[in-house]
C-alpha cells in the first residue's frame, strides 16, 4: 500500500502572477464584491457560442494541469501551468482576484487546488503532492466576456483502492446529475440523483457549496444543490440555460469548516473528498456538456 499523508497544512503562497494588459479582466478584479448579475440564466445562441469557447479552454487547461499531478509537484507549480495555459489562449483565469467574503482577501491564484480532506477553494502554495493524494483542480476561463468553469480529481501516482473508488463514484455521480437535467424539471432533481447515488457507497454529498449559473457572470445567483433540496430550489430547467454541476463527495461526514485564510474548506472529520465539475447548456433535447477539450 502506498503511504498516505498526514493532514494537509497551509504552505507558502507565491507572489501574484502577472496578466498582460491585453487580456480583458472580469469586472470584479480589484473590487470588493462581484456585481450581482441580473440577466437571468437563459442565454441567446451567440452568448452560448462564446461560453462554448471559454468552456473548451477551461477543459483543455484542466487536462494540461491534470497531466502534471504527480508526486513531488507543488500546487504552486500546478497554478503556474494553468495560469500560463489561460494566457496562451487569450483567456483570463477567473479565480485570480475573485472577491472574498466581506473583509476577506481576494482569491490570489489562477485555479483552486484542493488536496485530500480539502473540499474546495484550496489556494495553490508550496505544498508538495505525495503518492496517493487526491488533488482536485478547479479552473475557470474568461474570454469574450463569459466564463467556463470545470474541476477534476486527479490521484498522484498510485491511489489506494478507497481513493480510487471515491473518485470514480464522484465522476459517475456528476454524470448522473447532468443526465437528470432535462428541460421542464426542477433543478432540485439534480442533487436528488447525486445524493442518492453517493449514499449507495456510503458517501456524503457536500451541502454548503453548490453548482451555479455561469456565463456572463462567474456565479449568476442560480444555485444547483448537490443534495435533495425539494421543495426548495424549484427553478425550472429551460433550453438555453447554462449552469455547473459540481458535486463534492466525502468518504465520511460532509460537515466542514473554513481555514482562517478565508478560502480553504476542509471536512471536520478529515475524511477525503473528490469533486468533478462541468459547465452544461440545456438544449431542447437535454443537457450538453460544454467543458470538453
Ligand atoms: N470554480 C469555483 C466554482 O466552481 C469557484 C472558485 S472561486 C475561488 O464555483 F475564488 F475560490 F477561486
Ligand atoms: Co469551478
Ligand atoms: Co463552479
PDB file of C-alpha atoms and ligand atoms in Angstrom, residues 138 140 149 277, ligand 2:
ATOM      1  CA  UNK A 138     -10.806  23.701 -10.378  1.00  0.00           C
ATOM      2  CA  UNK A 140     -12.343  28.711 -14.900  1.00  0.00           C
ATOM      3  CA  UNK A 149     -15.884  26.509 -15.236  1.00  0.00           C
ATOM      4  CA  UNK A 277     -17.449  19.846 -12.342  1.00  0.00           C
TER       5      UNK A 277
HETATM    6 CO1  LIG B   2     -15.213  25.583 -10.568  1.00  0.00          CO
END
